[in-house]
PDB file of C-alpha atoms and ligand atoms in Angstrom:
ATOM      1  CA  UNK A   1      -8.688 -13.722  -3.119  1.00 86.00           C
ATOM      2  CA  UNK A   2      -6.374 -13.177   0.024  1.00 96.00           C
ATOM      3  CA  UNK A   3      -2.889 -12.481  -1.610  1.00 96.00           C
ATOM      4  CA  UNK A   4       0.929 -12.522  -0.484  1.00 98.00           C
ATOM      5  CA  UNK A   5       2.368  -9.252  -0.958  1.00 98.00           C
ATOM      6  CA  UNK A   6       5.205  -7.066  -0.559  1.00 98.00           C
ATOM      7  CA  UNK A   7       4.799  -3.858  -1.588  1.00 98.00           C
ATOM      8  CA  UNK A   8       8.170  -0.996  -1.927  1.00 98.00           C
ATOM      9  CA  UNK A   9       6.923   2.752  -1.473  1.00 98.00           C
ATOM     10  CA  UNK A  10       9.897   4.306  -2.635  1.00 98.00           C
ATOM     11  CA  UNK A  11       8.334   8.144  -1.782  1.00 98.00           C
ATOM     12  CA  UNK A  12      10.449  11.180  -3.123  1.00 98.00           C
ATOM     13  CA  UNK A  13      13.623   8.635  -3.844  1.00 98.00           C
ATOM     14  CA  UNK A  14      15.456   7.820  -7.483  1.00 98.00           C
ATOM     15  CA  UNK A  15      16.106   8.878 -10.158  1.00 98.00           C
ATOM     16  CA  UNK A  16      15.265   7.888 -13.108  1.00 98.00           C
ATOM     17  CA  UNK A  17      18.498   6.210 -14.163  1.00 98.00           C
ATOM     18  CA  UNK A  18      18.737   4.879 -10.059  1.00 98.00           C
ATOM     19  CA  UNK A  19      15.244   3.766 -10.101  1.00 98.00           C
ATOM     20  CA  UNK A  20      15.397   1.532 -13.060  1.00 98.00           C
ATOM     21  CA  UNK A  21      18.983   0.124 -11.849  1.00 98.00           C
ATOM     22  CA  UNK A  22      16.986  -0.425  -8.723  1.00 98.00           C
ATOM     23  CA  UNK A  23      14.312  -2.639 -10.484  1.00 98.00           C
ATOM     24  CA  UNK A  24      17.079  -4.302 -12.330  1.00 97.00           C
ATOM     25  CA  UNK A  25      18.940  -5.364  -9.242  1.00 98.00           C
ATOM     26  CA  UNK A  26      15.799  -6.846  -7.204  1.00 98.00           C
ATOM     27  CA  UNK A  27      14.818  -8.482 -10.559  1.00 97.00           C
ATOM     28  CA  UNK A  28      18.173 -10.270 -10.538  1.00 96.00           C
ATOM     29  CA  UNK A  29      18.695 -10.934  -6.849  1.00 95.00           C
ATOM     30  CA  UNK A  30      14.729 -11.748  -6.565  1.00 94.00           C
ATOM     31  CA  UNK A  31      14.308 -15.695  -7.927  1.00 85.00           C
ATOM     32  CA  UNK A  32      10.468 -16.824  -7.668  1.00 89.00           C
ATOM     33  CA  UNK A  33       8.707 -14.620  -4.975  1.00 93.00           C
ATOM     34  CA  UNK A  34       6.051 -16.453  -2.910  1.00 94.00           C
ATOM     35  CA  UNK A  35       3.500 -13.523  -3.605  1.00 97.00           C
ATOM     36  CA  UNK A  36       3.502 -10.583  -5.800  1.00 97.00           C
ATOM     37  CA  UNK A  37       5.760  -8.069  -5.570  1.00 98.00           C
ATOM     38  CA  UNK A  38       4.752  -4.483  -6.466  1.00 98.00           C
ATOM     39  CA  UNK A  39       7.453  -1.219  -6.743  1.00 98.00           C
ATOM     40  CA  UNK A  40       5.254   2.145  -6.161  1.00 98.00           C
ATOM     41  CA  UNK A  41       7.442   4.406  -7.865  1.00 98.00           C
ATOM     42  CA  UNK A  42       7.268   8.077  -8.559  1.00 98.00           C
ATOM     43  CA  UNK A  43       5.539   8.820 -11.450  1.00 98.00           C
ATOM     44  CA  UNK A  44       8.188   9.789 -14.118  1.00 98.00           C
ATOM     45  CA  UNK A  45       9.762   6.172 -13.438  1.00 98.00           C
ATOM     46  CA  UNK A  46       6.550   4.215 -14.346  1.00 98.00           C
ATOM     47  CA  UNK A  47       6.226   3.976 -18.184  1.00 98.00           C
ATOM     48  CA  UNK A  48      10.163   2.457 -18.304  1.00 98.00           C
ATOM     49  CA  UNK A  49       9.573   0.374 -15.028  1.00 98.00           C
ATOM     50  CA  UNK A  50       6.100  -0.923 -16.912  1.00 97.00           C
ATOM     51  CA  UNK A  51       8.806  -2.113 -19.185  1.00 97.00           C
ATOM     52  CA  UNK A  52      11.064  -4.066 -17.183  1.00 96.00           C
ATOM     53  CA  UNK A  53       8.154  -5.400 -15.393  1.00 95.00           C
ATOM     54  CA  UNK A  54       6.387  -6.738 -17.923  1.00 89.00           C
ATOM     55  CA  UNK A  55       8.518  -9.613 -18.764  1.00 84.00           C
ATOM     56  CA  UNK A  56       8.505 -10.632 -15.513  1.00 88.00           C
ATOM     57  CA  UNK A  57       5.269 -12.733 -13.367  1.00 90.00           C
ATOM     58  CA  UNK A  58       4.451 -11.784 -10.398  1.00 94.00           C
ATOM     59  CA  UNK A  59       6.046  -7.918 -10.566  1.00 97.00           C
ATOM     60  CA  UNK A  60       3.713  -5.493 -10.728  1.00 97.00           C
ATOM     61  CA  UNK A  61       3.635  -1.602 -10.651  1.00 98.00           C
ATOM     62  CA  UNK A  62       2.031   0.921  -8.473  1.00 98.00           C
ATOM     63  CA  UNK A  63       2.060   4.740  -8.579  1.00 98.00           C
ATOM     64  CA  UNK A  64       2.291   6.927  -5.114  1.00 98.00           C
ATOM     65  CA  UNK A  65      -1.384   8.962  -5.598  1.00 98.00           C
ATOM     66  CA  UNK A  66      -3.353  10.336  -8.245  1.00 98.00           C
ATOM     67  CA  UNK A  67      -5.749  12.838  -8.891  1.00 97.00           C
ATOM     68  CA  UNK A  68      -9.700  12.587  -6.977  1.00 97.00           C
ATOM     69  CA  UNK A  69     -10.810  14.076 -10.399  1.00 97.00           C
ATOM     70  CA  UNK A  70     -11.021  12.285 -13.311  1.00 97.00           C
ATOM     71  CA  UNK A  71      -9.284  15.076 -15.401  1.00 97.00           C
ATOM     72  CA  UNK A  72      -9.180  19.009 -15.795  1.00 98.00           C
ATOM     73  CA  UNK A  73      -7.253  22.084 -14.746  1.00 98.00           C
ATOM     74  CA  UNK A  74      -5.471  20.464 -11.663  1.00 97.00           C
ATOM     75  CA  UNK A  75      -1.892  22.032 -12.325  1.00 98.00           C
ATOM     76  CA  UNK A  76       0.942  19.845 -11.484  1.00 97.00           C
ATOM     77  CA  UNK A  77      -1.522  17.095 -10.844  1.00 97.00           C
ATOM     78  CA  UNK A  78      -1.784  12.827 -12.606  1.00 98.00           C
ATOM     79  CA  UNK A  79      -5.163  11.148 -13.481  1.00 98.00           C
ATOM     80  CA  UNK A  80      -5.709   7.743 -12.752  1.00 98.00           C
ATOM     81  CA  UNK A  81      -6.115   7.333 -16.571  1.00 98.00           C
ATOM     82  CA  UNK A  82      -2.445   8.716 -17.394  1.00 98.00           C
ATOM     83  CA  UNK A  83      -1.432   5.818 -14.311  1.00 98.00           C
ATOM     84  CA  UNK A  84      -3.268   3.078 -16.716  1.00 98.00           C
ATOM     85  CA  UNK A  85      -2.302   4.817 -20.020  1.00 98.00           C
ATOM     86  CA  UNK A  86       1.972   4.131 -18.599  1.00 98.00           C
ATOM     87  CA  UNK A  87       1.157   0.888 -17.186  1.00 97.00           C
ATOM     88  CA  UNK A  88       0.604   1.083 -13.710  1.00 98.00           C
ATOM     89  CA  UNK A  89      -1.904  -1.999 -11.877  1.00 98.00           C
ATOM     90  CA  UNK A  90      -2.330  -0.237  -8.365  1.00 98.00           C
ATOM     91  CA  UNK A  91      -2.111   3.095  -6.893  1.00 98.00           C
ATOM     92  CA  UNK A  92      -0.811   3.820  -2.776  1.00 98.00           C
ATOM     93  CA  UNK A  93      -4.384   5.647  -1.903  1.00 98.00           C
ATOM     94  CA  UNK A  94      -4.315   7.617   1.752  1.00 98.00           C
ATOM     95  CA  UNK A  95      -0.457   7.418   2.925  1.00 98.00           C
ATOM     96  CA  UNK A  96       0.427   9.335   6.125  1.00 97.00           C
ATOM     97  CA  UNK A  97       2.176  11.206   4.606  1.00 97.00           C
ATOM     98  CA  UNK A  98      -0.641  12.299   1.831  1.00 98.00           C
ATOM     99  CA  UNK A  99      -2.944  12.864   4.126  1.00 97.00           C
ATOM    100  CA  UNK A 100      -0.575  14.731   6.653  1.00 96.00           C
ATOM    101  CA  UNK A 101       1.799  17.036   4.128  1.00 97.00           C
ATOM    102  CA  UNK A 102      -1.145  17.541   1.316  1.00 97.00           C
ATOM    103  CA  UNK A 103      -4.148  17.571   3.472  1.00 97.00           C
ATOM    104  CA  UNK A 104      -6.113  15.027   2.062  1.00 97.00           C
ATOM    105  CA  UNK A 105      -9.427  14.030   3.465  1.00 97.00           C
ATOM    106  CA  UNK A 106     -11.143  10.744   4.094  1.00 96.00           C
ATOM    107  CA  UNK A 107     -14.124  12.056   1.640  1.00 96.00           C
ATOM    108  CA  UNK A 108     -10.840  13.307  -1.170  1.00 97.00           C
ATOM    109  CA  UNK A 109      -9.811   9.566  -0.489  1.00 98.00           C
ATOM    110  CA  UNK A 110     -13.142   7.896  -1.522  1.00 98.00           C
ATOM    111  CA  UNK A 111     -13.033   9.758  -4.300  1.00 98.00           C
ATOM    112  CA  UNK A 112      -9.906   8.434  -5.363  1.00 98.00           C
ATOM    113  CA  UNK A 113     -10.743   5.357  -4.766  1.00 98.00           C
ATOM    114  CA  UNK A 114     -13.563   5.337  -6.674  1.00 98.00           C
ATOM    115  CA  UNK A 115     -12.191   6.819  -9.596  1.00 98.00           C
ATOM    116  CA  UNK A 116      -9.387   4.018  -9.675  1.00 98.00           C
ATOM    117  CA  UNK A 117     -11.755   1.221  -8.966  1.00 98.00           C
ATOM    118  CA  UNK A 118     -13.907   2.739 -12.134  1.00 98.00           C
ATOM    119  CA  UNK A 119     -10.004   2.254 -14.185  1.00 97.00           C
ATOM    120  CA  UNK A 120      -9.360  -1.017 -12.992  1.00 97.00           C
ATOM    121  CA  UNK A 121      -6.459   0.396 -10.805  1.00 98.00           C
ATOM    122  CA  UNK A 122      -6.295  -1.475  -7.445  1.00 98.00           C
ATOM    123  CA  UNK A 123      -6.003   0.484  -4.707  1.00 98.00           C
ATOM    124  CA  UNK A 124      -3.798  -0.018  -1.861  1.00 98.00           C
ATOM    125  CA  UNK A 125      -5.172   1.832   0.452  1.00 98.00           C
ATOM    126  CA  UNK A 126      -3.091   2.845   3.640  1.00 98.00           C
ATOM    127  CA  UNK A 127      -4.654   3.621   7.380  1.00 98.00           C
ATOM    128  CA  UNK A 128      -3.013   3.802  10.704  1.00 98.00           C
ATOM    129  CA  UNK A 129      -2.965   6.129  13.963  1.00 97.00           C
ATOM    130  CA  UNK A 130      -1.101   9.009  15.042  1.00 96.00           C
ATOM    131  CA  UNK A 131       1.062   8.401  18.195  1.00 95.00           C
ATOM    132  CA  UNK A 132      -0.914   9.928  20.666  1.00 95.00           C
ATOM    133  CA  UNK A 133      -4.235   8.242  19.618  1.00 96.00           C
ATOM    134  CA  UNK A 134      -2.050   4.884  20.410  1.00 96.00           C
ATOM    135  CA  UNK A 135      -0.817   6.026  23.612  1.00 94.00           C
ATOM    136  CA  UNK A 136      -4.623   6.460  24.365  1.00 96.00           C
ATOM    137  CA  UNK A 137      -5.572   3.427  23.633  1.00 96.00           C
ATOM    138  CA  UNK A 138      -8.285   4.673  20.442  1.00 98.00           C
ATOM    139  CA  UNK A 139      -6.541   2.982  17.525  1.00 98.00           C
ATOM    140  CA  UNK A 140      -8.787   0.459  16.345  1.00 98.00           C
ATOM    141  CA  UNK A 141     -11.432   2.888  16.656  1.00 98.00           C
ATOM    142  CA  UNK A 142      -9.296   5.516  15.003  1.00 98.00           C
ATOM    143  CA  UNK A 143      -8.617   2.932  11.763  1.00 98.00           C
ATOM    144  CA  UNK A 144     -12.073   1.738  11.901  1.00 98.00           C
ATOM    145  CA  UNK A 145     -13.199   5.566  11.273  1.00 98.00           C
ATOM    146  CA  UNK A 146     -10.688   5.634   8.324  1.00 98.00           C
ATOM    147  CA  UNK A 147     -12.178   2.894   6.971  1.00 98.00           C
ATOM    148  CA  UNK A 148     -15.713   3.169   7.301  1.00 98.00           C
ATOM    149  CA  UNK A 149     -15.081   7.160   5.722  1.00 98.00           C
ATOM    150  CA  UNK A 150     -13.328   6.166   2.741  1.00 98.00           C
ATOM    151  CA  UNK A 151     -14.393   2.793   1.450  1.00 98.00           C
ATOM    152  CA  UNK A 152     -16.940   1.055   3.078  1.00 98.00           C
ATOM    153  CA  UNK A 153     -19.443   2.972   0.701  1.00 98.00           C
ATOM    154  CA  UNK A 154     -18.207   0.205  -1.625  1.00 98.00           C
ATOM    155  CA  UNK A 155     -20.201  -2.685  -3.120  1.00 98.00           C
ATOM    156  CA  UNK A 156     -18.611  -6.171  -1.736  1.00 98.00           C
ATOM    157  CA  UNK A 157     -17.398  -6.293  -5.857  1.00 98.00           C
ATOM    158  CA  UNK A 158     -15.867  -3.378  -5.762  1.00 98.00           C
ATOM    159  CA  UNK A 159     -14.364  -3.850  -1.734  1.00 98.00           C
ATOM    160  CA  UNK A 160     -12.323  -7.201  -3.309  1.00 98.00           C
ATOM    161  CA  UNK A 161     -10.371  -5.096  -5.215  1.00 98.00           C
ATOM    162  CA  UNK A 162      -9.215  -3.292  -2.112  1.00 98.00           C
ATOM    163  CA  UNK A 163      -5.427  -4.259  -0.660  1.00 98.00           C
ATOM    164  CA  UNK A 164      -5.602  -2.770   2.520  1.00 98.00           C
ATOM    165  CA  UNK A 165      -1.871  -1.659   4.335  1.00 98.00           C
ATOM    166  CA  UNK A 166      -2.000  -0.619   8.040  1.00 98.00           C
ATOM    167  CA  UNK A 167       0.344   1.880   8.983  1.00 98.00           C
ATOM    168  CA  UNK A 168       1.104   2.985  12.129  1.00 97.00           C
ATOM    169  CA  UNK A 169       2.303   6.648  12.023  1.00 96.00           C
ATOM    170  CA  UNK A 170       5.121   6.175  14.617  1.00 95.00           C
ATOM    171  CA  UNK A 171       6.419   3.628  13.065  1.00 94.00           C
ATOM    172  CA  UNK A 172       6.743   4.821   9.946  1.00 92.00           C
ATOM    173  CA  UNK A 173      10.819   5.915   9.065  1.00 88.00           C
ATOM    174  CA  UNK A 174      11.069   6.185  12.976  1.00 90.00           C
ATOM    175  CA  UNK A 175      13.113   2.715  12.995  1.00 86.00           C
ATOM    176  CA  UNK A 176      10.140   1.826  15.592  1.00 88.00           C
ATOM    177  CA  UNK A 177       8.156  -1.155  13.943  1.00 88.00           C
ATOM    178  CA  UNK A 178       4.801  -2.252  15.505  1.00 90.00           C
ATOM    179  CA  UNK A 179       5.741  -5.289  17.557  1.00 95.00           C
ATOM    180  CA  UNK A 180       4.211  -8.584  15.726  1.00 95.00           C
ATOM    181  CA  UNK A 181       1.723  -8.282  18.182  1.00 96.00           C
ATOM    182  CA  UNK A 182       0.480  -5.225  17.859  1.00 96.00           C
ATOM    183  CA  UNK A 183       0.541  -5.906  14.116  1.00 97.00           C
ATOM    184  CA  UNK A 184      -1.545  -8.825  14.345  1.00 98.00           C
ATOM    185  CA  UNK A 185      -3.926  -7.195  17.053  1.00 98.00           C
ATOM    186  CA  UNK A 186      -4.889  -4.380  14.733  1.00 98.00           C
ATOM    187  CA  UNK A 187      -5.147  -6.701  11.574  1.00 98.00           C
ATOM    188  CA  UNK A 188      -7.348  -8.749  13.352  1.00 98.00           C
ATOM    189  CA  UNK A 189      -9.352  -5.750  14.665  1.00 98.00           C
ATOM    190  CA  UNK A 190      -9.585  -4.955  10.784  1.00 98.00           C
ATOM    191  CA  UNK A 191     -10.640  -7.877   9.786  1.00 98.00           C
ATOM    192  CA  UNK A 192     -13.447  -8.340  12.385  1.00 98.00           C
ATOM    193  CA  UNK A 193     -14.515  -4.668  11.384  1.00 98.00           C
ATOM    194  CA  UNK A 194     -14.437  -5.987   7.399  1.00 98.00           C
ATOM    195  CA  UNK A 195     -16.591  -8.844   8.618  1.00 98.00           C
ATOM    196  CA  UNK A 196     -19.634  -7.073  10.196  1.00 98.00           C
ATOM    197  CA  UNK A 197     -19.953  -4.641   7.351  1.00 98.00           C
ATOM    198  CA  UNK A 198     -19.102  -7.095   4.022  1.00 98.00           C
ATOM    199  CA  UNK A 199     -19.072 -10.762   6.107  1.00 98.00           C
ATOM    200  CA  UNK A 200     -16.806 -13.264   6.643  1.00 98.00           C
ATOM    201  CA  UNK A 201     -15.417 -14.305   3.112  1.00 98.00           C
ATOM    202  CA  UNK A 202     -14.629 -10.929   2.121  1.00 98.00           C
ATOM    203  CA  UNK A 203     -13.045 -10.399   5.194  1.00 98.00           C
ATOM    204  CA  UNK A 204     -11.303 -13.471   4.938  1.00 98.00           C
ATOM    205  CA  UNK A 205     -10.305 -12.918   1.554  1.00 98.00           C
ATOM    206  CA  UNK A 206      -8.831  -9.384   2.518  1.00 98.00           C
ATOM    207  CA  UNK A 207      -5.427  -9.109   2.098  1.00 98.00           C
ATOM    208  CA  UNK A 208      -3.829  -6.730   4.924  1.00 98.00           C
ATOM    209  CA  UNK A 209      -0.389  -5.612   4.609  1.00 98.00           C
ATOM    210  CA  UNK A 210       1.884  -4.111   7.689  1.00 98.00           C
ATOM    211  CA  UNK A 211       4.003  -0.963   7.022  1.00 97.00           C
ATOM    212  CA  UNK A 212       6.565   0.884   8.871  1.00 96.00           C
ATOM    213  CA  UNK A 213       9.685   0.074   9.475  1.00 93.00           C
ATOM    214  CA  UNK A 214       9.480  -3.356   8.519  1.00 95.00           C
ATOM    215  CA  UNK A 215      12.912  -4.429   7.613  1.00 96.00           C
ATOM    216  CA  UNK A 216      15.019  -7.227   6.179  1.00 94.00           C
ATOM    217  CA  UNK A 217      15.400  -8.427  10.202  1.00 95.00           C
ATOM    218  CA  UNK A 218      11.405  -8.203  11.052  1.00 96.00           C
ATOM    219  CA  UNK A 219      10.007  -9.160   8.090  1.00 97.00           C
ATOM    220  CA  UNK A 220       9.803 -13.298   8.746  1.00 97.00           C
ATOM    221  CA  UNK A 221       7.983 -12.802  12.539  1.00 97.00           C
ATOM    222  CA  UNK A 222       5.400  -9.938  11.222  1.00 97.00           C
ATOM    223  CA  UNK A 223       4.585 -11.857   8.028  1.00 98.00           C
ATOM    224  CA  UNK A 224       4.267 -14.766   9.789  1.00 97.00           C
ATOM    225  CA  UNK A 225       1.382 -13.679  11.682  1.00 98.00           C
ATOM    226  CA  UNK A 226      -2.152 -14.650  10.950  1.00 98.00           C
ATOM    227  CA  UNK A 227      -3.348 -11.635   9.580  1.00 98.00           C
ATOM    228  CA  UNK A 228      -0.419 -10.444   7.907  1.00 98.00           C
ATOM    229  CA  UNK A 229      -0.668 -10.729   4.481  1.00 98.00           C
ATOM    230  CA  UNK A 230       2.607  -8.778   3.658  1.00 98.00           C
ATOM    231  CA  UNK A 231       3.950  -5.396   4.186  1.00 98.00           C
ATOM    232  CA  UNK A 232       4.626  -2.040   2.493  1.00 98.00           C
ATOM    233  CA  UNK A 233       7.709  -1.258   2.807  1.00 98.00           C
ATOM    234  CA  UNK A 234       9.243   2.449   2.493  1.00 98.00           C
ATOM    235  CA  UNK A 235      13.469   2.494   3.869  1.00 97.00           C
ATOM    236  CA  UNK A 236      14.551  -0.583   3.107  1.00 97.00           C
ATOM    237  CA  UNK A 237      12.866  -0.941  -0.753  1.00 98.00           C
ATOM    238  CA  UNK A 238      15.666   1.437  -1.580  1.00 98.00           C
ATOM    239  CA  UNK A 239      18.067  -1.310  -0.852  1.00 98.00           C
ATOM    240  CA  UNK A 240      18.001  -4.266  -3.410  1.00 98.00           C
ATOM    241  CA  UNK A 241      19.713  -6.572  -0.554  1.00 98.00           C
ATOM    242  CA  UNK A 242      17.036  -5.838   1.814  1.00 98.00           C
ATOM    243  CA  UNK A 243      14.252  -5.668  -0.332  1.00 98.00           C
ATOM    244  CA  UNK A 244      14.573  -8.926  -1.548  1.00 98.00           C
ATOM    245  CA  UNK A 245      15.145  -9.946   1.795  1.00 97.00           C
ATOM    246  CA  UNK A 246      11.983  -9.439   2.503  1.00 98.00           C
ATOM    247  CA  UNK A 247      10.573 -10.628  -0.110  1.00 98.00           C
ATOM    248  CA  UNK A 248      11.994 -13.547   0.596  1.00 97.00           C
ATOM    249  CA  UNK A 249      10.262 -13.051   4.280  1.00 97.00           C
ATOM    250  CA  UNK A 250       6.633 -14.068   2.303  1.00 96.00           C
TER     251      UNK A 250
HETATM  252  P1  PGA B 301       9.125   2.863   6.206  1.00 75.92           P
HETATM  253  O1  PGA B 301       7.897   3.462   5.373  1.00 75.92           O
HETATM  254  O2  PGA B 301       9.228   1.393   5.854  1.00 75.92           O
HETATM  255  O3  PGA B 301      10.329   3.650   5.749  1.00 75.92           O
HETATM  256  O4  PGA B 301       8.818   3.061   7.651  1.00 75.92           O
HETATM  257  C1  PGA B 301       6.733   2.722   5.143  1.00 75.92           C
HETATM  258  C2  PGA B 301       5.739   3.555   4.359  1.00 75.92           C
HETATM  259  O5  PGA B 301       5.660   4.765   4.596  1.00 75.92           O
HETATM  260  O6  PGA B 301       5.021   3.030   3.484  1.00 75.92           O
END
């Protein structure tokens, strides 16, 4: 089922003690969101955030990344299990940043994925173009190879879990958001591209989330677009204010 949602990635920010006041703040400024509303925190925050969530519908908890193994001697490293065993629902799968600062690969990223589908921990799973490959005009093949490398392996079951979150890589912290245009363009590129390889339910069904730079000011045109199902949000989930803003945006 196609969802509303609005997703905060709230990367390398928080403390503990921040991050919960955080949660607190949106859970008291937020009254009854339209669509779900998921915090990906870091991973020491989950267990108490599981907490606070709980009590409250509609709030759900992601982590940032885990592990493509299922367990072992990965130093420094978080199983998808440990994510279930503190409460998390989804898990960010394939940022930018991921794939830019730790190298990950499209076949590292099917592995997740399949690891978290096997835990019953929904991936969000993030794609989106580099600058240059915009300025050339190859984006929607450049998402469609992301896509086709790391999940359309998947069984049509397994592809309905899937929340999908386009990403354009200049937009991301730059302040320069994806015009609600361009947003919709590429959503409906992904959608067509969903279509041919799963049909048109599933692809219907698909729920496609913008990120980058989306802010308490852009939130109502790009949501309002056809194919916009909601948006990931890194900056401004920081800010209770603005967060709820656009979660009000749904
Ligand atoms: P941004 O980040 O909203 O700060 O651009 C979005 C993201 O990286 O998920």
């Amino acid at each position: 089922m196609r969802q509303k949602i609005v997703a905060g990635n709230w990367k390398m920010n928080k403390t503990l003690d921040e991050g919960l006041e955080l949660i607190k703040a949106v859970l008291d400024k937020a009254e009854k969101p339209k669509g779900a509303v998921v915090f990906a925190t870091p991973f020491i925050h989950l267990k108490d955030a599981a907490k606070l969530l709980k009590v409250r519908r509609g709030f759900h908890l992601a982590a940032q990344n885990c592990h493509h193994e299922e367990k072992g001697a990965y130093t420094g490293e978080v199983s998808a299990d440990m994510l279930v065993s503190v409460g998390a629902e989804f898990v960010l799968i394939g940022h930018s940043e991921r794939r830019q600062y730790f190298k990950e690969t499209n076949a590292q990223l099917a592995q997740k994925v399949n690891l978290s589908l096997s835990r019953n921990l929904r991936p969000i799973f993030c794609c989106g173009e580099p600058l240059a490959v915009r300025e050339e005009g190859r984006h929607v093949a450049y998402v469609a190879k992301q896509l086709k490398a790391s999940l359309f392996h998947l069984s049509e079951q397994q592809f309905r879990q899937i929340v999908l979150a386009y990403e354009p890589i200049w937009a991301i912290g730059t302040g320069r958001t994806a015009t609600s245009a361009q947003t919709q363009d590429m959503h409906a590129s992904i959608r067509t591209l969903i279509a041919k390889k799963y049909g048109t339910q599933v692809a219907d069904d698909t729920t496609i989330l913008y990120g980058g730079s989306a802010n308490a000011q852009n939130a109502v045109e790009l949501f309002s677009q056809p194919d916009v199902d909601g948006g990931l949000i890194g900056g401004a989930s920081l800010k209770p204010d603005d967060f709820v803003a656009i979660i009000n945006a749904l």
